[in-house]
Short mmCIF file of C-alpha atoms in Angstrom, two decimals:
data_model
loop_
_atom_site.label_atom_id
_atom_site.label_comp_id
_atom_site.label_asym_id
_atom_site.label_seq_id
_atom_site.Cartn_x
_atom_site.Cartn_y
_atom_site.Cartn_z
CA MET K 1 132.92 120.75 83.23
CA ALA K 2 132.62 124.36 84.40
CA ALA K 3 135.30 126.79 83.33
CA PRO K 4 137.88 127.63 86.04
CA GLN K 5 137.30 130.80 88.05
CA GLN K 6 140.95 131.68 87.90
CA LEU K 7 143.85 130.74 85.70
CA THR K 8 147.58 131.31 85.60
CA THR K 9 148.69 131.62 82.01
CA GLU K 10 151.41 133.08 79.82
CA VAL K 11 150.67 135.96 77.46
CA ASP K 12 153.43 136.70 74.98
CA GLY K 13 156.06 135.47 77.43
CA GLN K 14 154.58 137.15 80.50
CA THR K 15 153.04 134.99 83.23
CA MET K 16 149.86 136.45 84.69
CA LYS K 17 146.97 135.37 86.87
CA LEU K 18 143.46 135.86 85.49
CA THR K 19 140.68 135.90 88.09
CA ASN K 20 136.88 135.68 88.43
CA LEU K 21 136.63 134.39 84.88
CA GLY K 22 133.05 133.25 85.24
CA LYS K 23 131.77 136.60 86.50
CA VAL K 24 129.07 138.01 84.24
CA LEU K 25 130.06 141.55 83.27
CA TYR K 26 127.14 142.16 80.89
CA PRO K 27 124.06 140.85 82.75
CA GLN K 28 121.62 141.32 79.87
CA THR K 29 123.57 139.01 77.57
CA GLY K 30 125.50 136.86 80.04
CA PHE K 31 128.84 137.97 78.56
CA THR K 32 131.52 136.96 81.06
CA LYS K 33 134.86 138.32 82.13
CA ALA K 34 136.54 135.39 80.38
CA GLU K 35 134.86 136.46 77.14
CA VAL K 36 135.95 140.07 77.66
CA ILE K 37 139.55 138.94 78.13
CA ASP K 38 139.35 136.64 75.12
CA TYR K 39 137.99 139.43 72.91
CA TYR K 40 140.69 141.89 73.94
CA HIS K 41 143.37 139.23 73.49
CA GLN K 42 142.17 138.51 69.95
CA VAL K 43 141.80 142.15 68.92
CA ALA K 44 144.94 143.47 70.65
CA GLU K 45 147.09 143.49 67.51
CA LEU K 46 144.68 145.94 65.86
CA LEU K 47 144.00 147.90 69.05
CA LEU K 48 147.62 148.54 70.03
CA PRO K 49 148.56 150.98 67.22
CA HIS K 50 145.93 153.33 68.68
CA LEU K 51 146.81 152.82 72.35
CA SER K 52 150.59 152.85 71.96
CA ASP K 53 152.36 155.78 73.63
CA ARG K 54 149.07 157.38 74.72
CA PRO K 55 148.12 157.78 78.41
CA LEU K 56 145.09 155.64 79.15
CA THR K 57 141.99 156.58 81.05
CA ARG K 58 140.05 153.45 81.96
CA LYS K 59 136.39 153.06 82.76
CA ARG K 60 136.00 149.99 84.99
CA TRP K 61 132.99 147.88 85.93
CA PRO K 62 134.36 145.37 88.49
CA ASP K 63 130.83 144.13 89.27
CA GLY K 64 129.48 144.29 85.74
CA THR K 65 127.60 146.91 83.75
CA GLY K 66 124.52 146.55 85.93
CA ALA K 67 126.48 148.02 88.84
CA GLN K 68 128.60 151.09 89.52
CA TYR K 69 131.60 152.00 87.39
CA PHE K 70 134.50 154.34 87.97
CA PHE K 71 137.01 156.26 85.88
CA GLU K 72 140.66 155.60 86.57
CA LYS K 73 143.68 157.60 85.42
CA ASN K 74 146.25 156.53 88.01
CA ALA K 75 147.85 153.12 87.77
CA PRO K 76 146.05 151.03 90.42
CA ARG K 77 147.74 149.62 93.49
CA GLY K 78 149.48 146.37 92.62
CA THR K 79 150.27 147.34 89.03
CA PRO K 80 152.97 144.89 87.84
CA ALA K 81 156.46 146.27 87.26
CA TRP K 82 156.30 145.22 83.61
CA VAL K 83 153.36 147.56 82.91
CA ARG K 84 154.58 150.88 81.52
CA THR K 85 153.51 153.92 83.54
CA VAL K 86 154.24 157.59 82.87
CA THR K 87 153.77 160.50 85.26
CA LEU K 88 152.00 163.36 83.51
CA PRO K 89 150.32 166.60 84.60
CA THR K 90 146.54 166.59 85.04
CA PRO K 91 145.47 170.24 84.96
CA GLY K 92 141.92 170.80 86.13
CA SER K 93 141.67 167.31 87.64
CA SER K 94 138.52 166.70 89.69
CA THR K 95 140.69 164.94 92.29
CA GLY K 96 142.74 168.07 92.90
CA ARG K 97 145.96 166.28 91.95
CA ASP K 98 148.48 168.04 89.73
CA GLU K 99 149.68 164.83 88.09
CA ALA K 100 148.90 161.15 87.71
CA ASP K 101 150.78 157.94 86.97
CA PHE K 102 149.10 156.86 83.75
CA VAL K 103 149.14 153.34 82.36
CA VAL K 104 150.40 153.14 78.78
CA ALA K 105 149.41 150.04 76.82
CA ASP K 106 152.25 149.28 74.41
CA ASP K 107 151.91 145.50 74.38
CA ILE K 108 149.39 142.67 74.39
CA GLN K 109 150.21 141.71 77.98
CA THR K 110 149.04 145.09 79.23
CA VAL K 111 145.82 144.86 77.20
CA VAL K 112 145.03 141.48 78.78
CA TRP K 113 145.94 142.76 82.25
CA LEU K 114 143.53 145.69 81.78
CA ALA K 115 140.77 143.34 80.65
CA ASN K 116 141.32 141.27 83.80
CA LEU K 117 140.69 144.47 85.80
CA ALA K 118 137.30 144.81 84.05
CA ALA K 119 138.56 147.95 82.32
CA LEU K 120 135.87 147.58 79.67
CA GLU K 121 136.34 151.03 78.13
CA LEU K 122 139.75 152.31 77.06
CA HIS K 123 139.87 156.07 76.45
CA ILE K 124 142.78 157.88 74.79
CA PRO K 125 143.76 161.47 73.98
CA GLN K 126 144.59 162.55 70.44
CA TRP K 127 148.28 163.04 71.33
CA ARG K 128 151.19 160.74 72.07
CA ILE K 129 153.69 161.04 74.89
CA GLY K 130 156.77 160.78 72.67
CA LEU K 131 155.68 163.77 70.60
CA SER K 132 155.28 166.01 73.63
CA ASP K 133 157.35 167.64 76.34
CA THR K 134 156.33 165.31 79.19
CA GLY K 135 152.73 166.13 78.45
CA LYS K 136 153.13 169.87 79.10
CA ASP K 137 152.71 170.81 75.45
CA PRO K 138 150.80 167.87 73.96
CA GLN K 139 151.34 167.39 70.24
CA ALA K 140 148.39 165.69 68.57
CA ASP K 141 148.73 163.31 65.64
CA LEU K 142 144.95 163.03 65.26
CA ILE K 143 141.95 165.29 65.03
CA VAL K 144 138.68 163.70 66.10
CA PHE K 145 135.12 164.77 65.37
CA ASP K 146 132.61 163.21 67.76
CA LEU K 147 129.23 163.05 66.01
CA ASP K 148 126.52 162.81 68.64
CA PRO K 149 122.88 162.45 67.55
CA GLY K 150 120.31 164.45 69.49
CA PRO K 151 116.80 163.18 70.33
CA GLY K 152 115.04 162.09 67.17
CA ALA K 153 118.29 161.43 65.31
CA SER K 154 120.47 158.31 65.14
CA ILE K 155 123.74 157.07 63.75
CA VAL K 156 122.09 157.12 60.31
CA GLU K 157 121.90 160.92 60.50
CA CYS K 158 125.48 160.90 61.80
CA CYS K 159 126.48 159.09 58.61
CA ASP K 160 124.93 161.86 56.51
CA VAL K 161 126.85 164.46 58.48
CA ALA K 162 130.05 162.40 58.25
CA LEU K 163 129.78 162.39 54.46
CA ALA K 164 129.39 166.17 54.42
CA LEU K 165 132.32 166.51 56.82
CA ARG K 166 134.41 164.23 54.60
CA GLU K 167 133.77 166.53 51.66
CA LEU K 168 134.69 169.59 53.72
CA LEU K 169 137.90 167.92 54.93
CA GLY K 170 138.78 167.18 51.32
CA HIS K 171 138.82 170.91 50.57
CA TYR K 172 141.63 171.19 53.13
CA GLY K 173 143.54 168.20 51.74
CA LEU K 174 142.61 166.00 54.69
CA GLU K 175 141.15 162.50 54.92
CA GLY K 176 138.62 161.22 57.43
CA TRP K 177 138.47 157.69 58.85
CA PRO K 178 135.10 156.72 60.40
CA LYS K 179 134.21 154.41 63.25
CA THR K 180 131.13 153.86 65.34
CA SER K 181 131.25 155.19 68.88
CA GLY K 182 129.87 151.92 70.22
CA ASN K 183 126.95 153.93 71.54
CA LYS K 184 124.60 156.07 69.42
CA GLY K 185 127.03 158.09 67.34
CA MET K 186 130.24 158.10 65.33
CA HIS K 187 133.81 159.29 65.52
CA LEU K 188 135.76 160.61 62.56
CA TYR K 189 139.55 160.50 62.80
CA VAL K 190 141.81 162.77 60.75
CA PRO K 191 145.56 161.94 60.76
CA ILE K 192 147.83 164.99 60.86
CA GLU K 193 151.48 165.85 61.30
CA PRO K 194 152.14 166.69 64.96
CA ALA K 195 150.46 169.93 66.01
CA SER K 196 149.49 171.47 69.33
CA SER K 197 146.18 170.40 70.83
CA ARG K 198 145.22 174.06 71.01
CA SER K 199 145.56 174.47 67.24
CA THR K 200 143.81 171.19 66.42
CA SER K 201 140.90 172.19 68.67
CA ALA K 202 140.63 175.55 66.91
CA PHE K 203 140.65 173.89 63.49
CA ALA K 204 138.06 171.28 64.51
CA LYS K 205 135.83 174.02 65.91
CA LEU K 206 136.12 176.00 62.68
CA LEU K 207 135.04 173.04 60.54
CA ALA K 208 132.20 172.14 62.90
CA GLU K 209 130.90 175.70 62.75
CA GLN K 210 131.25 175.84 58.97
CA LEU K 211 129.19 172.67 58.61
CA ALA K 212 126.58 173.89 61.10
CA GLU K 213 126.23 177.08 59.08
CA ALA K 214 125.92 175.15 55.81
CA LEU K 215 123.45 172.57 57.22
CA PRO K 216 121.56 174.37 60.01
CA GLU K 217 118.62 171.95 59.94
CA ASN K 218 120.87 168.94 60.44
CA VAL K 219 123.95 170.04 62.37
CA THR K 220 124.85 172.01 65.47
CA ALA K 221 128.30 172.88 66.79
CA ASN K 222 126.81 174.37 69.95
CA MET K 223 127.08 172.37 73.17
CA THR K 224 123.70 173.59 74.43
CA LYS K 225 121.56 170.44 74.63
CA ALA K 226 118.34 172.34 74.00
CA LEU K 227 119.56 173.02 70.45
CA ARG K 228 120.18 169.35 69.60
CA PRO K 229 116.77 167.68 68.97
CA GLY K 230 116.72 166.16 65.49
CA LYS K 231 120.27 167.31 64.83
CA VAL K 232 123.77 165.90 65.01
CA PHE K 233 126.08 167.70 67.42
CA ILE K 234 129.67 167.87 66.15
CA ASP K 235 131.70 167.80 69.34
CA TRP K 236 135.01 169.41 68.40
CA SER K 237 136.07 169.82 72.05
CA GLN K 238 137.40 166.24 72.22
CA ASN K 239 140.62 167.63 70.73
CA ALA K 240 141.52 169.50 73.93
CA SER K 241 144.64 168.00 75.48
CA ALA K 242 142.79 166.94 78.66
CA LYS K 243 139.96 165.21 76.76
CA THR K 244 139.85 161.57 75.69
CA THR K 245 137.85 159.51 73.21
CA LEU K 246 136.98 155.82 73.26
CA ALA K 247 139.67 153.90 71.38
CA PRO K 248 138.92 151.96 68.18
CA TYR K 249 137.95 148.35 68.97
CA SER K 250 137.24 149.18 72.63
CA LEU K 251 134.17 147.69 74.25
CA ARG K 252 131.42 149.87 75.67
CA GLY K 253 130.12 149.42 79.19
CA ALA K 254 126.48 149.16 78.17
CA GLU K 255 123.67 146.63 78.47
CA GLU K 256 125.31 144.56 75.75
CA PRO K 257 129.02 144.41 74.81
CA ARG K 258 128.99 146.76 71.85
CA VAL K 259 132.28 147.69 70.21
CA SER K 260 133.55 150.99 68.80
CA THR K 261 133.99 149.60 65.31
CA PRO K 262 135.89 150.99 62.31
CA ILE K 263 133.68 151.14 59.22
CA ASP K 264 134.41 152.09 55.63
CA TRP K 265 132.91 154.91 53.62
CA ASP K 266 130.71 152.57 51.57
CA GLU K 267 129.04 151.47 54.82
CA VAL K 268 128.61 155.10 55.84
CA ALA K 269 127.05 156.04 52.49
CA SER K 270 124.64 153.09 52.46
CA ALA K 271 123.48 153.30 56.10
CA THR K 272 119.69 153.22 56.48
CA ASP K 273 119.25 151.31 59.75
CA ALA K 274 121.02 152.03 63.02
CA GLU K 275 121.00 148.34 63.94
CA GLU K 276 123.27 147.58 60.98
CA LEU K 277 125.97 149.69 62.62
CA ARG K 278 125.87 148.10 66.06
CA PHE K 279 128.53 145.45 66.44
CA LEU K 280 129.18 142.86 69.16
CA PRO K 281 132.61 141.28 69.76
CA HIS K 282 132.01 138.15 67.68
CA GLU K 283 130.78 140.30 64.80
CA VAL K 284 133.84 142.52 64.99
CA LEU K 285 136.16 139.52 64.96
CA ALA K 286 134.28 138.12 61.95
CA ARG K 287 134.64 141.49 60.17
CA ILE K 288 138.38 141.45 60.84
CA GLU K 289 138.60 137.91 59.47
CA GLU K 290 136.77 138.95 56.30
CA TYR K 291 137.95 142.52 55.70
CA GLY K 292 141.09 142.95 57.79
CA ASP K 293 141.72 146.14 59.73
CA VAL K 294 139.57 148.92 58.26
CA LEU K 295 141.84 151.46 60.01
CA GLU K 296 145.04 150.01 58.58
CA GLY K 297 147.06 152.89 57.17
CA LEU K 298 145.49 155.54 59.41
CA TYR K 299 148.89 156.84 60.52
CA ASP K 300 150.80 156.25 57.27
CA ASP K 301 150.24 159.57 55.49
CA PRO K 302 149.57 162.38 57.96
CA GLN K 303 148.99 165.81 56.48
CA PRO K 304 150.03 169.19 57.88
CA LEU K 305 147.36 171.01 59.84
CA PRO K 306 145.97 173.74 57.59
CA SER K 307 146.41 177.28 58.80
CA ILE K 308 143.23 179.08 59.75
CA PRO K 309 142.47 182.79 59.81
CA SER K 310 143.38 184.35 63.14
#
């Protein structure tokens, strides 16, 4: 018997209607909307600590990854009353709006609701709403380094750079937590005590430039694409308050449903093949079953942001 195209169900006490369940959202693999919803439902417990109290930017593919997508900051028309929304300023918005009503995913029901909207990618800033003055002075609890391989490089080279960055962070008394980007590169999270996004950006830029100076054949901290072939670009700019990064355990809207997957330092150190660090939903769920949450403890021991020379 074919699976139903729509279903009314209860998620953690909340009744919701799931629609177009048989729609293929990843044409190359046949991965359906029902499978997207199921993955997000299963991984929500590990995803929520990273989404909680952060304004979400969604990247939606209502007709699948073979068709057009769109970014969405505002809560869409018809957002249920039980979904938390927060009005925050959006300086420099391409829409010309001064503020937006952001969705905030604090519970499993909201995660499932987003999956039903084909919000395949969930992007978050490095700051939380509760730490900030209504978003006007965002206070970050994370620093992120986005390691992006240029032509001729891969995630394997990103792993080499991540190891060097880990050592550099150690000199400042900081710890890095790696994950794949779900695309070609890596992200490295650094938990900190709340600090302004301006100061975290300055610190991230300093470290990126220090590493680029120490490893000029392997690393660039310059955004000029012509300088990237064969190198890993350390994108420190993701720490700006208006910037977002793909959340841990989020899907990617690509040809296949790859996941931004937390990995441990042993995996980083032993990486020799990019394929070994590409994970699909069933592989991520199997990893969780075997290893638990590799990012467990990320927020348990934040360190003060080191002062840098002015």
